PDB file of C-alpha atoms in Angstrom:
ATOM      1  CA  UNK A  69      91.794 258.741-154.119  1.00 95.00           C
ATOM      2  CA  UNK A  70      93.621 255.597-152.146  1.00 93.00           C
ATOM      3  CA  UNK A  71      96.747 254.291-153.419  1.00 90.00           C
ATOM      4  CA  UNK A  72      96.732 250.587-153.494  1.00 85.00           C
ATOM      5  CA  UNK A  73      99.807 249.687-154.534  1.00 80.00           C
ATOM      6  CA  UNK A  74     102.383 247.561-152.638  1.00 65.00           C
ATOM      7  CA  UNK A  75     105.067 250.585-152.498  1.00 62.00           C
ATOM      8  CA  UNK A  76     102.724 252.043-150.302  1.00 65.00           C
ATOM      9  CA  UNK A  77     102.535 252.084-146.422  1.00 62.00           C
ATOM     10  CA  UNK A  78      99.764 254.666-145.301  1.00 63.00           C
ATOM     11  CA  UNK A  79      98.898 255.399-141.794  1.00 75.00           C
ATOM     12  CA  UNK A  80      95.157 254.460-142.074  1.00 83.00           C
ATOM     13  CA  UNK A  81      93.587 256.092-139.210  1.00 87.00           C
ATOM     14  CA  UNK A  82      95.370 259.155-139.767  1.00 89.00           C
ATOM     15  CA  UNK A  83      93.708 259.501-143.197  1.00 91.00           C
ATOM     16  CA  UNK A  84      90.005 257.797-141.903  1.00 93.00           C
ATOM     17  CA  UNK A  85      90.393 261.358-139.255  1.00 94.00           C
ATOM     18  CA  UNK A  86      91.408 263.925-141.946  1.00 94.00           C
ATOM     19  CA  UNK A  87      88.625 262.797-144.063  1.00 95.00           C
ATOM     20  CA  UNK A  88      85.963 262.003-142.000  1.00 97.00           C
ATOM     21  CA  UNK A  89      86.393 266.114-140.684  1.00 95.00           C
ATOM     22  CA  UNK A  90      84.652 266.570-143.867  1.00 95.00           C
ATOM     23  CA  UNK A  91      81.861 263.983-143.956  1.00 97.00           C
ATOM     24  CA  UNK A  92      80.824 265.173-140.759  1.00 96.00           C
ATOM     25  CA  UNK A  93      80.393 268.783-142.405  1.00 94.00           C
ATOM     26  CA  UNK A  94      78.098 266.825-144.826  1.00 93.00           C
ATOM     27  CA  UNK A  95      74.280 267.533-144.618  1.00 90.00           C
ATOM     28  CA  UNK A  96      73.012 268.683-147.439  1.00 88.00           C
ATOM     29  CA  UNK A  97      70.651 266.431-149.609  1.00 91.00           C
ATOM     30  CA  UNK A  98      72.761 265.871-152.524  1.00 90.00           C
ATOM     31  CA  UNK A  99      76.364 266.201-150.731  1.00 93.00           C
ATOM     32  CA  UNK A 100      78.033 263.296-152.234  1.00 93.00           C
ATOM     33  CA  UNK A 101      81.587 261.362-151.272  1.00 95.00           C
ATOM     34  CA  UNK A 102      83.357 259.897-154.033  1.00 94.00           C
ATOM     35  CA  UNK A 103      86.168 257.051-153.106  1.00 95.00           C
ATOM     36  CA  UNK A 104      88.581 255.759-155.657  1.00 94.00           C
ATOM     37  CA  UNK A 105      91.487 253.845-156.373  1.00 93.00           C
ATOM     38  CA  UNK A 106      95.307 253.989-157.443  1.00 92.00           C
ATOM     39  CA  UNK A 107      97.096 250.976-158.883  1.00 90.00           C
ATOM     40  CA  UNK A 108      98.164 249.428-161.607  1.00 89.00           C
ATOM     41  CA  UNK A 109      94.817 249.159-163.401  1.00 88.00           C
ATOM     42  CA  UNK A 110      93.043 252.826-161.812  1.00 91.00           C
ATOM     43  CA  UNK A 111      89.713 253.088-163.380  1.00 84.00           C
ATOM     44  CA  UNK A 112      87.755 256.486-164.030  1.00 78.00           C
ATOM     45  CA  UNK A 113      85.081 255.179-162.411  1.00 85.00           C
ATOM     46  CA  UNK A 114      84.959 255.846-158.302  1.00 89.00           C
ATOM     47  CA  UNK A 115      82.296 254.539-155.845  1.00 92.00           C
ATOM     48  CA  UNK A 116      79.610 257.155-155.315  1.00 93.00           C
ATOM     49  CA  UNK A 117      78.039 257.509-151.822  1.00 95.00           C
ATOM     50  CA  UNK A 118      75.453 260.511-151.737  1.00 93.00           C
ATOM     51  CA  UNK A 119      73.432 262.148-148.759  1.00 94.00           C
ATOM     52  CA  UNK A 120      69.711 261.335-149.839  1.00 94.00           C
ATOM     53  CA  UNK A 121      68.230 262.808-147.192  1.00 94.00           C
ATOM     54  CA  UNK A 122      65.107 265.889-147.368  1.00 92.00           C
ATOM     55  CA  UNK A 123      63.021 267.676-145.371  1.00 92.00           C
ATOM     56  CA  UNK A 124      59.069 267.443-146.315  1.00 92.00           C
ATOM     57  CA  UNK A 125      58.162 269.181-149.006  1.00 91.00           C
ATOM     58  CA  UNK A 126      55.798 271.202-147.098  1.00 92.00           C
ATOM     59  CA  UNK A 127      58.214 271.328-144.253  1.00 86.00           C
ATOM     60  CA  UNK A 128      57.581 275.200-144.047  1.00 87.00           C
ATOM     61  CA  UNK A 129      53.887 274.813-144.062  1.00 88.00           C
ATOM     62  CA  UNK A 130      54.128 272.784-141.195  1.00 90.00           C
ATOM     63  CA  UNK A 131      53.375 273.391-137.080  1.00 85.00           C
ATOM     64  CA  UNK A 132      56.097 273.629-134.557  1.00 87.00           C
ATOM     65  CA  UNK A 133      55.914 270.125-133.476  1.00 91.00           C
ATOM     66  CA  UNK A 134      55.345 268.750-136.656  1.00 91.00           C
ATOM     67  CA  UNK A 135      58.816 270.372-137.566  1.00 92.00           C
ATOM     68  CA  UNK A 136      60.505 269.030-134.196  1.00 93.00           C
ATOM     69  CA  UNK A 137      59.660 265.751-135.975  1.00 94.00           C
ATOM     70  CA  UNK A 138      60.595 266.095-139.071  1.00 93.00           C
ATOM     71  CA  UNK A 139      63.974 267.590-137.900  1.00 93.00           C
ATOM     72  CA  UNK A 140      64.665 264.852-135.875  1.00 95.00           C
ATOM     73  CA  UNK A 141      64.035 262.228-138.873  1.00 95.00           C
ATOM     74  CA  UNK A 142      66.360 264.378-141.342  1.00 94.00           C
ATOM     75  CA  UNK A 143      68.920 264.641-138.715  1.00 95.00           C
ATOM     76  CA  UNK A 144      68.545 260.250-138.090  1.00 96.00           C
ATOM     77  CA  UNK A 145      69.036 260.496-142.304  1.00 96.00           C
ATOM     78  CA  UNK A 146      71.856 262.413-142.421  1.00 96.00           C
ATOM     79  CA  UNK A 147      73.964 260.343-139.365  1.00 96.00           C
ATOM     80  CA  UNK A 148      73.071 256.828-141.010  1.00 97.00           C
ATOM     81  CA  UNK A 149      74.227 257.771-144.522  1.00 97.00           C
ATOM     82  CA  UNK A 150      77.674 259.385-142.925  1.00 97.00           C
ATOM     83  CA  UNK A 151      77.796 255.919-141.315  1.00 97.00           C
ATOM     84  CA  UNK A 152      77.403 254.444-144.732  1.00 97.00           C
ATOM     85  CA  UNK A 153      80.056 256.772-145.996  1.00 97.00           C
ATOM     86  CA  UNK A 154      82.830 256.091-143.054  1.00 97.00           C
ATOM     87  CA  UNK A 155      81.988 252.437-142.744  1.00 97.00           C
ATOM     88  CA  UNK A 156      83.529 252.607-147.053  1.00 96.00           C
ATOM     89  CA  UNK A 157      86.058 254.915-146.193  1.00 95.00           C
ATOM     90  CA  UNK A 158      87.337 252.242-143.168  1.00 93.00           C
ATOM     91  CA  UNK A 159      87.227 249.435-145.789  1.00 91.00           C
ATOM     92  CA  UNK A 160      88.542 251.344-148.460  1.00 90.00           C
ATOM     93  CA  UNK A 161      91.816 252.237-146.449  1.00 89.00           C
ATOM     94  CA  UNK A 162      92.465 248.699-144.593  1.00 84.00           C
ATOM     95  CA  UNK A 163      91.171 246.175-146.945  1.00 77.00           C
ATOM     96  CA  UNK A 164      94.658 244.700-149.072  1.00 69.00           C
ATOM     97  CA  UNK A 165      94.234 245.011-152.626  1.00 67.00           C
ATOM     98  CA  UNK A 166      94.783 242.014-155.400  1.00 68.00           C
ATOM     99  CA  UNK A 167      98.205 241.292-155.770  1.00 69.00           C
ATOM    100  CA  UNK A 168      97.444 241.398-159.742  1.00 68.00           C
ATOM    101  CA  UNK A 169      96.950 245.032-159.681  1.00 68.00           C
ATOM    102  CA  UNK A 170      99.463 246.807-156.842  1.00 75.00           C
ATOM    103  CA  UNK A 171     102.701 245.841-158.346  1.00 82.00           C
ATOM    104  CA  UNK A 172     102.182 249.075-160.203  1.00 88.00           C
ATOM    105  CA  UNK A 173     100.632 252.563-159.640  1.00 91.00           C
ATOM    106  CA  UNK A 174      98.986 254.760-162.276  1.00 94.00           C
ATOM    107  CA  UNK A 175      98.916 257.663-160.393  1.00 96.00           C
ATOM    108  CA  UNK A 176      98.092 259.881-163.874  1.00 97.00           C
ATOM    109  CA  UNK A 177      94.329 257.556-163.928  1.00 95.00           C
ATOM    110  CA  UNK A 178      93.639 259.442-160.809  1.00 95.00           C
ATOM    111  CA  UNK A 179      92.886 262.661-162.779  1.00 94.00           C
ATOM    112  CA  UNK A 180      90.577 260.900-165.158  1.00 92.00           C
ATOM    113  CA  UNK A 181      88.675 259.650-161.443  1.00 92.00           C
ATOM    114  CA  UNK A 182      88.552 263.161-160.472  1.00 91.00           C
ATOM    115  CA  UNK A 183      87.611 264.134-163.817  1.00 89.00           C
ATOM    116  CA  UNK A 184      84.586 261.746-164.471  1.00 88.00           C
ATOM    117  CA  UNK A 185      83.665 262.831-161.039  1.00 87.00           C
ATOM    118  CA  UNK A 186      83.619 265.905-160.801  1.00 84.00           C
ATOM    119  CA  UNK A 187      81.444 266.337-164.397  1.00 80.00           C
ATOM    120  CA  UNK A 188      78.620 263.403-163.093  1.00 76.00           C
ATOM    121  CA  UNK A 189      78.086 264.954-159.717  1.00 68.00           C
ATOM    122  CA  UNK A 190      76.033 268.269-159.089  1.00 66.00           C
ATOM    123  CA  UNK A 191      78.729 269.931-157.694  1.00 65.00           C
ATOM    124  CA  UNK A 192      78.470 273.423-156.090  1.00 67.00           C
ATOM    125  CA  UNK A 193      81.089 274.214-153.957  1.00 74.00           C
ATOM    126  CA  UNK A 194      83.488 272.996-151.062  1.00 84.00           C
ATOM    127  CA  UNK A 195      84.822 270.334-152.981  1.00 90.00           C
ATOM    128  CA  UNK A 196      87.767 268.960-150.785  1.00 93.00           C
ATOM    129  CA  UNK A 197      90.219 265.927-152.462  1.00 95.00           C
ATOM    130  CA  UNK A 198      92.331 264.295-150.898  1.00 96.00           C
ATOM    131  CA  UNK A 199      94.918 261.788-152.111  1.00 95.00           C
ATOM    132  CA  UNK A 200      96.317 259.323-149.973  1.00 93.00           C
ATOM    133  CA  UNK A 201      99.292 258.419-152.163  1.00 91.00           C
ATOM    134  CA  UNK A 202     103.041 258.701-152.030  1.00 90.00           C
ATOM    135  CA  UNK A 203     102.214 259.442-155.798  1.00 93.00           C
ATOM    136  CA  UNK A 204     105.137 257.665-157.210  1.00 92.00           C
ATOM    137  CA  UNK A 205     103.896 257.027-160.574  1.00 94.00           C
ATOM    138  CA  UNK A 206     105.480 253.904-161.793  1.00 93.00           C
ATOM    139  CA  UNK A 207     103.466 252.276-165.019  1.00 94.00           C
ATOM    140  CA  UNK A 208     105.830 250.161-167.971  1.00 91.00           C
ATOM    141  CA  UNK A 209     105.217 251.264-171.268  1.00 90.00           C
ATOM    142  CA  UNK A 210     106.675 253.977-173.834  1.00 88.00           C
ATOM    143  CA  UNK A 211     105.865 257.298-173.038  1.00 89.00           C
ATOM    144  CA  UNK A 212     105.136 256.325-169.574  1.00 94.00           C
ATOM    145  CA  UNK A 213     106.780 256.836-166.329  1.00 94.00           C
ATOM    146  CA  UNK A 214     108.539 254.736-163.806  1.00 94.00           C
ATOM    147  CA  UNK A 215     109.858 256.351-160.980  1.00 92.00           C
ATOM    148  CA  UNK A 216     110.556 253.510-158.993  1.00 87.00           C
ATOM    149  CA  UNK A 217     113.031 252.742-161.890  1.00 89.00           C
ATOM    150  CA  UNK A 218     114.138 256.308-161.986  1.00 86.00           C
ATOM    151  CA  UNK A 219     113.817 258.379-159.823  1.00 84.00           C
ATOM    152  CA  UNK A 220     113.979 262.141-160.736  1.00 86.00           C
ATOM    153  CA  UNK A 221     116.895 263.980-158.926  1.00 85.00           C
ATOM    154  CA  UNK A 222     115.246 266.744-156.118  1.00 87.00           C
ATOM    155  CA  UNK A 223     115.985 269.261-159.034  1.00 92.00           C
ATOM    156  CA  UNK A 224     113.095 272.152-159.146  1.00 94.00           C
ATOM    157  CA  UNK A 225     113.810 273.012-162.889  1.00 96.00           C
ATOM    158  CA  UNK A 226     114.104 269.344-164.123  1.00 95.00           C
ATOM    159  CA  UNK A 227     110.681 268.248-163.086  1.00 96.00           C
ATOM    160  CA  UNK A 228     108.865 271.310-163.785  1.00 97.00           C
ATOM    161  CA  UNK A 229     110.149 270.332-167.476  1.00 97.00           C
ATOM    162  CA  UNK A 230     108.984 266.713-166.948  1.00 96.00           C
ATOM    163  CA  UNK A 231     105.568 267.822-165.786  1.00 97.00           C
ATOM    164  CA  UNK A 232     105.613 270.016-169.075  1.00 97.00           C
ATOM    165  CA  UNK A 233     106.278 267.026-171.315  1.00 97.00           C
ATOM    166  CA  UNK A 234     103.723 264.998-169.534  1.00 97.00           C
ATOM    167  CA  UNK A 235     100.600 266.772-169.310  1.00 96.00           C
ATOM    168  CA  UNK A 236     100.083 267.092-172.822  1.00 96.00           C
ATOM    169  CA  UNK A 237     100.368 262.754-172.960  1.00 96.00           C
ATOM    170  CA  UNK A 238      98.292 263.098-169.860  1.00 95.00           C
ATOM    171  CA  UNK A 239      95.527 265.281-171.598  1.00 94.00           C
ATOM    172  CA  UNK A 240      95.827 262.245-174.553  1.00 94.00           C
ATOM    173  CA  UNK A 241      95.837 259.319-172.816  1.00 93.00           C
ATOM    174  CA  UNK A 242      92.217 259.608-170.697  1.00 92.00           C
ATOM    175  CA  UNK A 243      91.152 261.649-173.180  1.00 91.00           C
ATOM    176  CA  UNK A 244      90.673 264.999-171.053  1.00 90.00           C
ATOM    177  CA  UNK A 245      91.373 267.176-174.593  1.00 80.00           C
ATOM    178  CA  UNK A 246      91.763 271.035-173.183  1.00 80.00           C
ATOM    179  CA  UNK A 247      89.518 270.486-170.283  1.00 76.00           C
ATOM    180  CA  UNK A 248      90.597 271.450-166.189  1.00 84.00           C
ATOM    181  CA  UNK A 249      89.577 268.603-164.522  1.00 81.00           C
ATOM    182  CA  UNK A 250      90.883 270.178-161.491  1.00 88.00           C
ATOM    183  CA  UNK A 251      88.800 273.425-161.939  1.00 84.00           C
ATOM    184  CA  UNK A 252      86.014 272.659-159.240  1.00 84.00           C
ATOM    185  CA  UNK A 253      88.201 271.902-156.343  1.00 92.00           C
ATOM    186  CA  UNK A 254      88.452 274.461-153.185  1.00 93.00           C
ATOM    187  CA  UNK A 255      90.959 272.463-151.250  1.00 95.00           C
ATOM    188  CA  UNK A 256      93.443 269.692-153.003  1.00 97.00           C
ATOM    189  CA  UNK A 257      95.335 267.673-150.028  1.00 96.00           C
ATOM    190  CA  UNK A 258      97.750 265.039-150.321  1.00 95.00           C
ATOM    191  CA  UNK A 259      98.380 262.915-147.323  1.00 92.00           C
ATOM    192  CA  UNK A 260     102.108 261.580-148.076  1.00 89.00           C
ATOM    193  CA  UNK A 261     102.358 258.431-146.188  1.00 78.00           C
ATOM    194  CA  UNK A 262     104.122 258.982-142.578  1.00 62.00           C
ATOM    195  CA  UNK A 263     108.221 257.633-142.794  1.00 58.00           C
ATOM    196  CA  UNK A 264     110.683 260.050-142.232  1.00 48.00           C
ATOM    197  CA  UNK A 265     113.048 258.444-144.790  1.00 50.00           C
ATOM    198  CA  UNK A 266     110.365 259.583-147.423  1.00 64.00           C
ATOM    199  CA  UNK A 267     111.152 262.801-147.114  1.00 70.00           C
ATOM    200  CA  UNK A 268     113.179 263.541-150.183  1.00 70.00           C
ATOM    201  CA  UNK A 269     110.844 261.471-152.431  1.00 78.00           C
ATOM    202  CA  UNK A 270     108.300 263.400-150.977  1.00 86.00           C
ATOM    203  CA  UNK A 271     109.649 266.630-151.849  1.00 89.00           C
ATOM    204  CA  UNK A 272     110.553 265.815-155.359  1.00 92.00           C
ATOM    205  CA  UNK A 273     106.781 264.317-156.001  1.00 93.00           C
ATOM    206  CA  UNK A 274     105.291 267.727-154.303  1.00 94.00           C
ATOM    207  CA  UNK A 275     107.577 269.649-156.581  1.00 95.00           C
ATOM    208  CA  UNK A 276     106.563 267.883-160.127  1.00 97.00           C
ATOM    209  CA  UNK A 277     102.691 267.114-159.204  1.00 97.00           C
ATOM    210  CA  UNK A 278     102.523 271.147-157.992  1.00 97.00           C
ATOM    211  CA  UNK A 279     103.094 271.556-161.370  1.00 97.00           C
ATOM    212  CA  UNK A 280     101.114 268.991-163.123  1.00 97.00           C
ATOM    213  CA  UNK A 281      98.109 269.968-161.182  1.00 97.00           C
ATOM    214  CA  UNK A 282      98.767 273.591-161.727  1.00 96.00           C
ATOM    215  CA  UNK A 283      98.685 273.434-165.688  1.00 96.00           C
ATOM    216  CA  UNK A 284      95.656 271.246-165.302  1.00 95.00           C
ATOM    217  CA  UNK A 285      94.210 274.361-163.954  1.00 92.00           C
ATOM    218  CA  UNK A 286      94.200 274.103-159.888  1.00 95.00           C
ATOM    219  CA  UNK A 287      95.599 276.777-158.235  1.00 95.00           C
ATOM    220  CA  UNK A 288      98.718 276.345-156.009  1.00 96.00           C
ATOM    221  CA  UNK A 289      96.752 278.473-153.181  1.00 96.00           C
ATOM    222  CA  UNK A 290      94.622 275.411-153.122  1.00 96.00           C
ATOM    223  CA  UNK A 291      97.181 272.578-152.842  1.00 97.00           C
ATOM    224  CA  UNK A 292      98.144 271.190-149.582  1.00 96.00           C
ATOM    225  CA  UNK A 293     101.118 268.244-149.124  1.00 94.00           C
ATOM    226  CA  UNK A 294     101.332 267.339-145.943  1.00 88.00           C
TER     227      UNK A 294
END
């Protein structure tokens, strides 16, 4: 998930680095990358991008050299659809965003992303999100929130009782009823974006989405801020 909203200022190759360590682990037929996006229209739909590649069907049947080859095709597979997948990722981190959508950033969407995701694709295991975000949700509207407007106080006890009140509208608003959308993931990362003078926003945001991710069913042993 890629915040595209004007507040923030990612470092672009840092992110492209962190995330391409996993592509590159990618190379199973199936393996799939999902890329979406956080603004002030985020969708529940993200961009699929899916290692096709196979081995023969009767790869086991086959001779030594006839395996050699057939290695060496999967393995020419597997590399160009990574390409395909980094060659997104690049775009997807540099390329500006319509002004009509980043003047606000509806950080909550992302979980219906994840969610519609997560239920389409076959997955297994090692499923690794990250969120390059400074996940400042900030969306007009009553019941919403607006932290740009107001910004919670660094207060551990206040917004674990403003993550309470809002993952029940959460749950109502994209429709995720008692579902964990967040019950598939091995490794949850959010890349904060890299100014020092962040740092207390930062904190407060790791404090309330810890717990908004943890009643949506993620365990904190799997969240990383960073």
């Amino acid at each position: 998930m890629i915040d595209r909203s004007a507040s923030i200022q990612s470092d672009a190759n840092q992110a492209f680095e962190r995330i391409v360590e996993q592509i590159n682990k990618m190379g199973g037929y199936g393996d799939e990358l999902g890329i979406g996006f956080i603004h002030g229209k985020t969708t529940a739909n993200a961009q699929i991008f899916r290692i096709e590649a196979r081995r023969p069907a009767d790869y086991a049947d086959m001779g030594g050299l006839d395996q050699d080859e057939a290695d060496t095709d999967f393995e020419n597979q597997v590399r160009q659809q990574r390409r395909r997948m980094k060659d997104a990722l690049r775009k997807s981190l540099t390329v500006a965003a319509s002004d009509k959508i980043v003047q606000w950033s509806d950080v909550w969407g992302s979980l219906a992303t994840m969610d519609t995701f997560f239920r389409s694709a076959g997955l297994s295991d090692n499923c690794q999100v990250f969120i390059v975000s400074d996940l400042v949700e900030s969306m007009p509207g009553a019941g919403r929130r607006d932290f740009h407007k107001q910004h919670p106080a660094n207060d551990a006890a206040q917004l674990r009782q403003m993550a309470r009140a809002d993952v029940p509208k959460i749950r109502s608003i994209y429709g995720l009823g008692s579902a964990s959308p967040l019950s598939k993931v091995d490794q949850f990362t959010v890349l904060f974006p890299a100014s020092g003078v962040q740092n207390s926003q930062n904190n407060a945001m790791t404090q309330y989405w810890t717990n908004v991710f943890e009643l949506l069913g993620l365990s904190r042993s799997k969240m990383l801020f960073q």
